Amino acid sequence: MFERYAKCPVCGNKTILRVPPHVVEGASRFPVTVKVKHKDHYFYINLDSEAHITDILAPELVE
């Protein structure tokens, strides 16, 4: 399990993300977009092939 730090684009609070390494296994394209639940809202992160965060995206940028 990888621990990554991110600032939530919705509420502005820092959070620790626990990213399982298998989340990027089998992906045919990178970055892989993952939905993250944070308190009563959510946001998205893009992960590269080594499960490093490349982007943090607000919901309105993805949906």
Coordinates of C-alpha atoms in Angstrom, one line a residue:
M1 CA 0.0 0.0 0.0
F2 CA 1.4 3.4 -1.0
E3 CA 0.6 6.5 1.0
R4 CA 0.2 9.7 -1.0
Y5 CA -0.6 13.1 0.3
A6 CA -3.0 15.3 -1.5
K7 CA -4.9 18.6 -1.0
C8 CA -8.6 18.2 -1.7
P9 CA -9.7 20.5 -4.4
V10 CA -13.2 20.7 -3.0
C11 CA -12.6 21.6 0.7
G12 CA -8.9 22.5 0.6
N13 CA -7.9 20.1 3.4
K14 CA -4.8 17.9 3.2
T15 CA -5.5 14.2 3.2
I16 CA -3.5 10.9 3.1
L17 CA -4.5 8.6 0.3
R18 CA -3.7 4.9 0.7
V19 CA -3.2 3.7 -2.9
P20 CA -3.1 -0.1 -3.4
P21 CA -0.4 -1.0 -6.0
H22 CA -2.8 -3.2 -7.9
V23 CA -4.9 -0.2 -8.8
V24 CA -2.8 0.5 -11.9
E25 CA -2.2 -3.2 -12.9
G26 CA -3.7 -4.1 -16.2
A27 CA -4.2 -0.5 -17.3
S28 CA -3.8 -0.1 -21.0
R29 CA -3.4 3.7 -20.9
F30 CA -1.9 6.2 -18.4
P31 CA -2.7 8.2 -16.5
V32 CA -5.4 6.1 -14.7
T33 CA -8.2 8.3 -13.2
V34 CA -9.4 7.2 -9.7
K35 CA -12.4 8.6 -7.8
V36 CA -11.5 9.4 -4.2
K37 CA -14.2 9.7 -1.5
H38 CA -13.2 12.4 1.0
K39 CA -15.6 13.1 4.0
D40 CA -19.0 14.0 2.4
H41 CA -17.7 14.7 -1.1
Y42 CA -15.2 13.3 -3.6
F43 CA -12.5 14.3 -6.1
Y44 CA -10.4 12.5 -8.7
I45 CA -6.7 11.7 -9.0
N46 CA -4.6 10.6 -12.0
L47 CA -2.0 7.9 -11.3
D48 CA 1.0 7.0 -13.5
S49 CA 2.3 3.5 -14.0
E50 CA 4.0 3.4 -10.6
A51 CA 0.9 4.7 -8.8
H52 CA 2.3 8.2 -8.3
I53 CA -0.2 11.1 -8.4
T54 CA 0.2 13.1 -11.5
D55 CA -2.9 15.3 -11.2
I56 CA -5.6 16.1 -8.6
L57 CA -8.9 17.0 -10.2
A58 CA -12.1 18.6 -9.0
P59 CA -15.3 16.7 -9.9
E60 CA -16.4 19.3 -12.4
L61 CA -13.3 18.8 -14.4
V62 CA -14.0 15.1 -14.9
E63 CA -17.8 14.8 -15.1

